[in-house]
Amino acid sequence: MSRKKARDNAFKCIYELEFDNEKNVEKILAFCYEENENKEDEKEYMNVVVNGVKENLERIDSMILSKLKNWSMERIAKIDLAILRLAIYEIMYMDDIPVKVTANEAVELAKLYGNNDSKSFVNGVIAKVIESKE
């Protein structure tokens, strides 16, 4: 299994959820599976993560806001928000993934898809989340 590929695809699905008024996870995942020819184990990870983010969105977003001073959700770039939601879901709910791996992968996604400030922003929020978990 390529967890990196599955995480990248899961991030894109979480990002897409932000713009889907119906919040139809099944439709978003089905499109992603078809476009990316995901293997079964990749699909399984993506299904767990994307559905998990949707089901725990309020708690995840509350965690994000608790780590920021004088910020609103609207102020956070949608790309960064999707990366943070994915990473925080992994940290909070997936004990089989080391938090350092999650943090590193989140920063890599931020470098690849975010703006010049994304890497530092994502890294800072994730570090605070990990610190509060420990």
Coordinates of N, CA, C and O in Angstrom, one line a residue:
M1 N 0.8 -1.2 0.0 CA 0.0 0.0 0.0 C 0.9 1.2 0.0 O 1.9 1.3 0.7
S2 N 0.4 2.2 -0.7 CA 1.1 3.5 -0.7 C 0.3 4.4 0.2 O -0.6 5.0 -0.2
R3 N 0.7 4.5 1.5 CA 0.0 5.3 2.4 C 0.2 6.8 2.0 O -0.7 7.6 2.2
K4 N 1.3 7.1 1.4 CA 1.5 8.5 1.0 C 0.5 8.9 -0.1 O -0.1 10.0 0.0
K5 N 0.3 8.0 -1.1 CA -0.7 8.2 -2.1 C -2.1 8.3 -1.5 O -2.9 9.2 -1.9
A6 N -2.4 7.4 -0.6 CA -3.7 7.4 0.0 C -4.0 8.6 0.8 O -5.1 9.2 0.8
R7 N -2.9 9.1 1.5 CA -3.1 10.3 2.3 C -3.3 11.5 1.4 O -4.1 12.4 1.7
D8 N -2.5 11.6 0.3 CA -2.7 12.7 -0.6 C -4.1 12.7 -1.2 O -4.7 13.8 -1.3
N9 N -4.6 11.5 -1.5 CA -6.0 11.5 -2.1 C -7.0 11.8 -1.0 O -8.0 12.5 -1.3
A10 N -6.8 11.4 0.2 CA -7.7 11.7 1.3 C -7.7 13.2 1.6 O -8.8 13.8 1.8
F11 N -6.6 13.8 1.6 CA -6.5 15.3 1.7 C -7.3 15.9 0.6 O -8.1 16.9 0.9
K12 N -7.2 15.5 -0.6 CA -8.0 16.1 -1.7 C -9.5 15.9 -1.5 O -10.3 16.8 -1.7
C13 N -9.9 14.8 -1.0 CA -11.3 14.5 -0.7 C -11.8 15.4 0.5 O -12.9 16.0 0.4
I14 N -11.0 15.6 1.5 CA -11.4 16.5 2.6 C -11.5 17.9 2.1 O -12.4 18.6 2.5
Y15 N -10.5 18.3 1.3 CA -10.6 19.6 0.7 C -11.9 19.8 -0.1 O -12.6 20.8 0.0
E16 N -12.2 18.8 -0.9 CA -13.4 18.9 -1.7 C -14.7 19.0 -0.9 O -15.7 19.6 -1.3
L17 N -14.7 18.3 0.3 CA -15.9 18.3 1.2 C -16.2 19.8 1.5 O -17.4 20.1 1.7
E18 N -15.2 20.6 1.6 CA -15.4 22.0 2.0 C -16.3 22.7 1.0 O -17.0 23.7 1.3
F19 N -16.3 22.3 -0.3 CA -17.1 22.9 -1.3 C -18.3 22.2 -1.8 O -19.0 22.6 -2.7
D20 N -18.5 21.0 -1.2 CA -19.7 20.2 -1.6 C -20.8 20.4 -0.6 O -20.8 20.0 0.5
N21 N -21.8 21.2 -1.1 CA -22.9 21.5 -0.3 C -23.7 20.3 0.3 O -24.2 20.4 1.4
E22 N -23.6 19.2 -0.4 CA -24.3 18.0 0.1 C -23.4 17.2 1.1 O -23.9 16.4 1.8
K23 N -22.1 17.5 1.1 CA -21.2 16.8 2.0 C -21.3 15.3 1.7 O -21.3 14.5 2.7
N24 N -21.4 14.9 0.5 CA -21.6 13.5 0.1 C -20.2 12.8 0.0 O -19.6 12.8 -1.1
V25 N -19.8 12.2 1.1 CA -18.5 11.6 1.1 C -18.4 10.4 0.1 O -17.4 10.3 -0.5
E26 N -19.5 9.7 0.0 CA -19.4 8.5 -0.9 C -19.2 8.9 -2.3 O -18.4 8.3 -3.0
K27 N -19.9 10.0 -2.7 CA -19.7 10.5 -4.1 C -18.3 11.0 -4.3 O -17.6 10.7 -5.4
I28 N -17.8 11.7 -3.4 CA -16.4 12.3 -3.5 C -15.4 11.1 -3.5 O -14.5 11.1 -4.4
L29 N -15.5 10.2 -2.6 CA -14.6 9.0 -2.6 C -14.7 8.2 -3.9 O -13.6 7.8 -4.4
A30 N -15.9 7.9 -4.3 CA -16.0 7.1 -5.6 C -15.3 7.8 -6.7 O -14.6 7.1 -7.5
F31 N -15.5 9.1 -6.9 CA -14.8 9.8 -7.9 C -13.3 9.7 -7.8 O -12.6 9.5 -8.7
C32 N -12.8 9.9 -6.6 CA -11.4 9.9 -6.3 C -10.8 8.5 -6.6 O -9.8 8.4 -7.2
Y33 N -11.5 7.4 -6.2 CA -11.1 6.0 -6.4 C -10.9 5.8 -7.9 O -9.9 5.2 -8.4
E34 N -11.9 6.3 -8.7 CA -11.9 6.1 -10.1 C -10.8 6.9 -10.8 O -10.1 6.3 -11.7
E35 N -10.6 8.1 -10.4 CA -9.6 9.0 -11.0 C -8.1 8.5 -10.7 O -7.2 8.6 -11.5
N36 N -7.9 7.9 -9.5 CA -6.6 7.5 -9.1 C -6.3 6.0 -9.0 O -5.2 5.7 -8.7
E37 N -7.3 5.3 -9.5 CA -7.1 3.8 -9.5 C -6.5 3.3 -8.2 O -5.5 2.6 -8.2
N38 N -7.1 3.7 -7.1 CA -6.6 3.2 -5.8 C -6.8 1.8 -5.5 O -7.8 1.1 -6.0
K39 N -5.8 1.2 -4.8 CA -5.9 -0.2 -4.4 C -6.8 -0.3 -3.2 O -7.1 0.7 -2.6
E40 N -7.2 -1.5 -2.9 CA -8.2 -1.7 -1.8 C -7.7 -1.2 -0.5 O -8.5 -0.6 0.3
D41 N -6.5 -1.4 -0.1 CA -6.0 -0.9 1.2 C -5.9 0.6 1.2 O -6.2 1.3 2.2
E42 N -5.7 1.3 0.1 CA -5.7 2.7 0.0 C -7.1 3.2 0.1 O -7.4 4.2 0.9
K43 N -8.1 2.5 -0.5 CA -9.5 2.9 -0.4 C -9.9 2.8 1.1 O -10.7 3.6 1.6
E44 N -9.5 1.7 1.7 CA -9.9 1.5 3.1 C -9.4 2.7 4.0 O -10.2 3.2 4.8
Y45 N -8.1 3.0 3.9 CA -7.6 4.2 4.6 C -8.3 5.4 4.3 O -8.8 6.2 5.2
M46 N -8.6 5.7 3.0 CA -9.2 6.9 2.6 C -10.6 7.0 3.2 O -11.1 8.0 3.7
N47 N -11.4 5.9 3.1 CA -12.7 5.8 3.6 C -12.8 6.1 5.1 O -13.6 6.9 5.6
V48 N -11.9 5.5 5.9 CA -11.8 5.7 7.3 C -11.5 7.2 7.6 O -12.2 7.8 8.4
V49 N -10.5 7.7 7.0 CA -10.1 9.1 7.3 C -11.1 10.1 6.9 O -11.5 11.0 7.7
V50 N -11.6 10.0 5.6 CA -12.5 11.1 5.2 C -13.8 11.0 5.9 O -14.3 12.1 6.4
N51 N -14.4 9.8 6.2 CA -15.6 9.7 7.0 C -15.3 10.1 8.4 O -16.2 10.8 9.0
G52 N -14.1 9.8 8.9 CA -13.8 10.2 10.3 C -13.7 11.7 10.5 O -14.2 12.2 11.5
V53 N -13.1 12.4 9.5 CA -13.0 13.8 9.5 C -14.4 14.4 9.5 O -14.8 15.3 10.3
K54 N -15.3 13.9 8.6 CA -16.6 14.4 8.5 C -17.4 14.2 9.8 O -18.1 15.1 10.3
E55 N -17.3 13.0 10.4 CA -18.0 12.7 11.6 C -17.5 13.5 12.9 O -18.3 13.7 13.8
N56 N -16.3 13.8 12.9 CA -15.6 14.5 14.0 C -15.2 15.9 13.7 O -14.4 16.5 14.4
L57 N -15.8 16.5 12.7 CA -15.5 17.8 12.2 C -15.5 18.9 13.3 O -14.6 19.7 13.4
E58 N -16.6 18.9 14.1 CA -16.7 19.9 15.1 C -15.6 19.8 16.1 O -15.0 20.8 16.5
R59 N -15.3 18.6 16.6 CA -14.2 18.4 17.5 C -12.9 18.8 17.0 O -12.0 19.4 17.6
I60 N -12.6 18.4 15.7 CA -11.4 18.7 15.0 C -11.2 20.2 14.9 O -10.1 20.8 15.2
D61 N -12.2 20.9 14.4 CA -12.1 22.3 14.2 C -12.0 23.0 15.5 O -11.2 24.0 15.6
S62 N -12.6 22.6 16.5 CA -12.5 23.1 17.9 C -11.0 23.0 18.3 O -10.5 23.9 18.9
M63 N -10.4 21.9 18.0 CA -9.0 21.6 18.4 C -8.1 22.6 17.6 O -7.2 23.2 18.2
I64 N -8.4 22.8 16.4 CA -7.6 23.8 15.6 C -7.7 25.2 16.2 O -6.7 25.8 16.4
L65 N -8.9 25.6 16.4 CA -9.1 27.0 16.9 C -8.5 27.2 18.3 O -8.0 28.2 18.6
S66 N -8.5 26.1 19.1 CA -7.9 26.2 20.4 C -6.4 26.4 20.4 O -5.8 26.9 21.4
K67 N -5.8 26.1 19.3 CA -4.3 26.3 19.2 C -3.9 27.6 18.5 O -2.7 27.9 18.4
L68 N -4.9 28.4 18.1 CA -4.7 29.6 17.5 C -5.2 30.8 18.3 O -6.2 30.7 19.0
K69 N -4.5 31.9 18.3 CA -5.0 33.1 19.0 C -5.5 34.1 18.0 O -4.9 34.4 17.0
N70 N -6.7 34.6 18.3 CA -7.4 35.6 17.5 C -7.6 35.2 16.0 O -7.4 36.0 15.1
W71 N -7.9 33.9 15.8 CA -8.2 33.4 14.5 C -9.6 32.9 14.4 O -10.2 32.4 15.4
S72 N -10.2 33.0 13.2 CA -11.5 32.3 12.9 C -11.2 31.3 11.8 O -10.2 31.3 11.1
M73 N -12.2 30.4 11.7 CA -12.0 29.3 10.6 C -11.9 30.0 9.3 O -11.2 29.5 8.4
E74 N -12.6 31.1 9.1 CA -12.7 31.7 7.8 C -11.3 32.3 7.4 O -11.0 32.4 6.2
R75 N -10.5 32.6 8.4 CA -9.2 33.2 8.1 C -8.2 32.1 7.6 O -7.2 32.5 7.0
I76 N -8.4 30.9 7.9 CA -7.5 29.8 7.6 C -7.7 29.4 6.1 O -8.8 29.2 5.7
A77 N -6.6 29.4 5.4 CA -6.6 28.9 4.0 C -7.3 27.6 3.9 O -7.0 26.7 4.7
K78 N -8.1 27.4 2.9 CA -8.9 26.1 2.8 C -7.9 24.9 2.6 O -8.2 23.8 3.1
I79 N -6.8 25.1 1.9 CA -5.8 24.0 1.7 C -5.2 23.7 3.1 O -5.2 22.5 3.5
D80 N -4.8 24.7 3.9 CA -4.2 24.4 5.2 C -5.3 23.8 6.1 O -4.9 22.9 6.9
L81 N -6.5 24.2 6.0 CA -7.5 23.6 6.9 C -7.7 22.1 6.6 O -7.8 21.3 7.5
A82 N -7.8 21.8 5.3 CA -7.9 20.4 4.9 C -6.7 19.5 5.4 O -6.9 18.4 5.9
I83 N -5.5 20.1 5.3 CA -4.3 19.4 5.8 C -4.4 19.2 7.3 O -4.2 18.1 7.8
L84 N -4.8 20.3 8.0 CA -4.9 20.2 9.5 C -6.0 19.2 9.9 O -5.8 18.4 10.9
R85 N -7.1 19.2 9.2 CA -8.2 18.3 9.6 C -7.7 16.8 9.4 O -8.0 16.0 10.3
L86 N -7.0 16.5 8.3 CA -6.5 15.2 8.1 C -5.5 14.8 9.2 O -5.6 13.7 9.8
A87 N -4.6 15.7 9.4 CA -3.5 15.4 10.4 C -4.1 15.2 11.8 O -3.7 14.3 12.5
I88 N -5.0 16.1 12.2 CA -5.5 16.0 13.5 C -6.4 14.7 13.7 O -6.3 14.1 14.7
Y89 N -7.1 14.4 12.6 CA -7.8 13.1 12.7 C -6.9 12.0 13.0 O -7.1 11.1 13.8
E90 N -5.8 11.9 12.2 CA -4.8 10.8 12.4 C -4.2 10.8 13.8 O -4.1 9.8 14.4
I91 N -3.9 12.0 14.3 CA -3.3 12.1 15.7 C -4.3 11.7 16.7 O -3.9 10.9 17.7
M92 N -5.5 12.1 16.6 CA -6.5 11.8 17.6 C -7.1 10.4 17.6 O -7.5 9.9 18.6
Y93 N -7.3 9.9 16.4 CA -8.0 8.7 16.2 C -7.3 7.4 15.6 O -7.9 6.4 15.6
M94 N -6.1 7.6 15.2 CA -5.4 6.5 14.5 C -4.1 6.2 15.2 O -3.0 6.7 14.8
D95 N -4.1 5.5 16.3 CA -3.0 5.2 17.1 C -1.9 4.4 16.4 O -0.8 4.3 16.8
D96 N -2.2 3.8 15.2 CA -1.3 2.9 14.5 C -0.3 3.8 13.7 O 0.7 3.3 13.1
I97 N -0.6 5.1 13.6 CA 0.3 6.0 12.8 C 1.1 6.9 13.8 O 0.5 7.6 14.6
P98 N 2.4 6.8 13.8 CA 3.2 7.6 14.7 C 3.0 9.1 14.4 O 2.9 9.5 13.3
V99 N 2.8 9.9 15.5 CA 2.5 11.3 15.4 C 3.6 12.0 14.6 O 3.3 13.0 13.9
K100 N 4.8 11.6 14.7 CA 5.9 12.3 13.9 C 5.7 12.1 12.4 O 6.0 13.0 11.6
V101 N 5.2 10.9 12.1 CA 5.0 10.6 10.6 C 3.8 11.5 10.2 O 3.9 12.1 9.1
T102 N 2.8 11.6 11.0 CA 1.6 12.4 10.6 C 2.1 13.9 10.5 O 1.7 14.6 9.5
A103 N 2.9 14.4 11.4 CA 3.4 15.8 11.3 C 4.2 16.0 10.1 O 4.0 17.0 9.4
N104 N 5.1 15.1 9.8 CA 6.0 15.2 8.6 C 5.2 15.2 7.4 O 5.4 16.0 6.4
E105 N 4.2 14.3 7.3 CA 3.4 14.2 6.1 C 2.5 15.4 5.9 O 2.3 15.9 4.8
A106 N 2.0 16.0 7.0 CA 1.2 17.2 6.9 C 2.1 18.4 6.4 O 1.6 19.1 5.5
V107 N 3.3 18.5 6.8 CA 4.2 19.5 6.4 C 4.5 19.3 4.9 O 4.5 20.3 4.1
E108 N 4.7 18.1 4.5 CA 5.0 17.8 3.1 C 3.8 18.2 2.2 O 4.0 18.7 1.1
L109 N 2.6 17.9 2.6 CA 1.4 18.3 1.9 C 1.3 19.8 1.8 O 0.9 20.4 0.8
A110 N 1.6 20.5 2.9 CA 1.6 22.0 2.9 C 2.6 22.6 1.9 O 2.3 23.5 1.2
K111 N 3.8 21.9 1.9 CA 4.8 22.4 0.9 C 4.3 22.2 -0.5 O 4.6 23.1 -1.4
L112 N 3.7 21.1 -0.8 CA 3.2 20.7 -2.1 C 2.0 21.6 -2.6 O 2.0 22.0 -3.7
Y113 N 1.1 21.8 -1.7 CA -0.2 22.4 -2.1 C -0.5 23.8 -1.6 O -1.3 24.5 -2.1
G114 N 0.2 24.1 -0.5 CA -0.1 25.4 0.2 C 0.7 26.6 -0.4 O 1.4 26.5 -1.4
N115 N 0.6 27.7 0.3 CA 1.3 28.9 -0.1 C 2.6 28.9 0.7 O 3.0 28.0 1.4
N116 N 3.3 30.0 0.6 CA 4.6 30.2 1.2 C 4.6 30.0 2.7 O 5.6 29.6 3.3
D117 N 3.5 30.4 3.3 CA 3.4 30.4 4.8 C 2.8 29.0 5.3 O 2.8 28.8 6.5
S118 N 2.3 28.2 4.4 CA 1.5 27.0 4.8 C 2.4 26.1 5.7 O 1.9 25.5 6.7
K119 N 3.6 25.8 5.2 CA 4.5 24.9 5.9 C 4.6 25.2 7.4 O 4.4 24.4 8.3
S120 N 5.0 26.5 7.6 CA 5.2 26.9 9.0 C 3.9 26.9 9.8 O 3.9 26.5 11.0
F121 N 2.8 27.4 9.2 CA 1.5 27.4 9.9 C 1.1 26.0 10.3 O 0.7 25.8 11.4
V122 N 1.1 25.1 9.3 CA 0.6 23.7 9.6 C 1.5 23.1 10.6 O 1.1 22.4 11.6
N123 N 2.8 23.2 10.5 CA 3.8 22.7 11.4 C 3.5 23.2 12.9 O 3.5 22.4 13.8
G124 N 3.3 24.5 13.0 CA 3.0 25.1 14.3 C 1.8 24.5 15.0 O 1.8 24.2 16.2
V125 N 0.7 24.5 14.2 CA -0.6 24.0 14.8 C -0.4 22.5 15.1 O -0.8 22.1 16.2
I126 N 0.1 21.7 14.3 CA 0.3 20.3 14.5 C 1.2 20.1 15.8 O 0.9 19.2 16.6
A127 N 2.3 20.8 15.9 CA 3.1 20.7 17.1 C 2.4 21.0 18.4 O 2.5 20.2 19.4
K128 N 1.5 22.0 18.4 CA 0.7 22.3 19.5 C -0.3 21.2 19.8 O -0.6 20.9 21.0
V129 N -0.9 20.6 18.8 CA -1.8 19.5 19.0 C -1.1 18.3 19.6 O -1.6 17.7 20.5
I130 N 0.0 17.9 19.1 CA 0.8 16.8 19.6 C 1.2 17.1 21.0 O 1.0 16.2 21.9
E131 N 1.6 18.3 21.3 CA 2.0 18.6 22.7 C 0.8 18.5 23.7 O 1.0 18.0 24.8
S132 N -0.3 18.9 23.2 CA -1.5 18.8 24.1 C -2.0 17.4 24.3 O -2.6 17.0 25.3
K133 N -1.7 16.5 23.3 CA -2.1 15.1 23.4 C -1.2 14.4 24.4 O -1.7 13.5 25.1
E134 N 0.1 14.7 24.4 CA 1.0 14.1 25.3 C 0.9 14.6 26.7 O 0.6 14.2 27.6

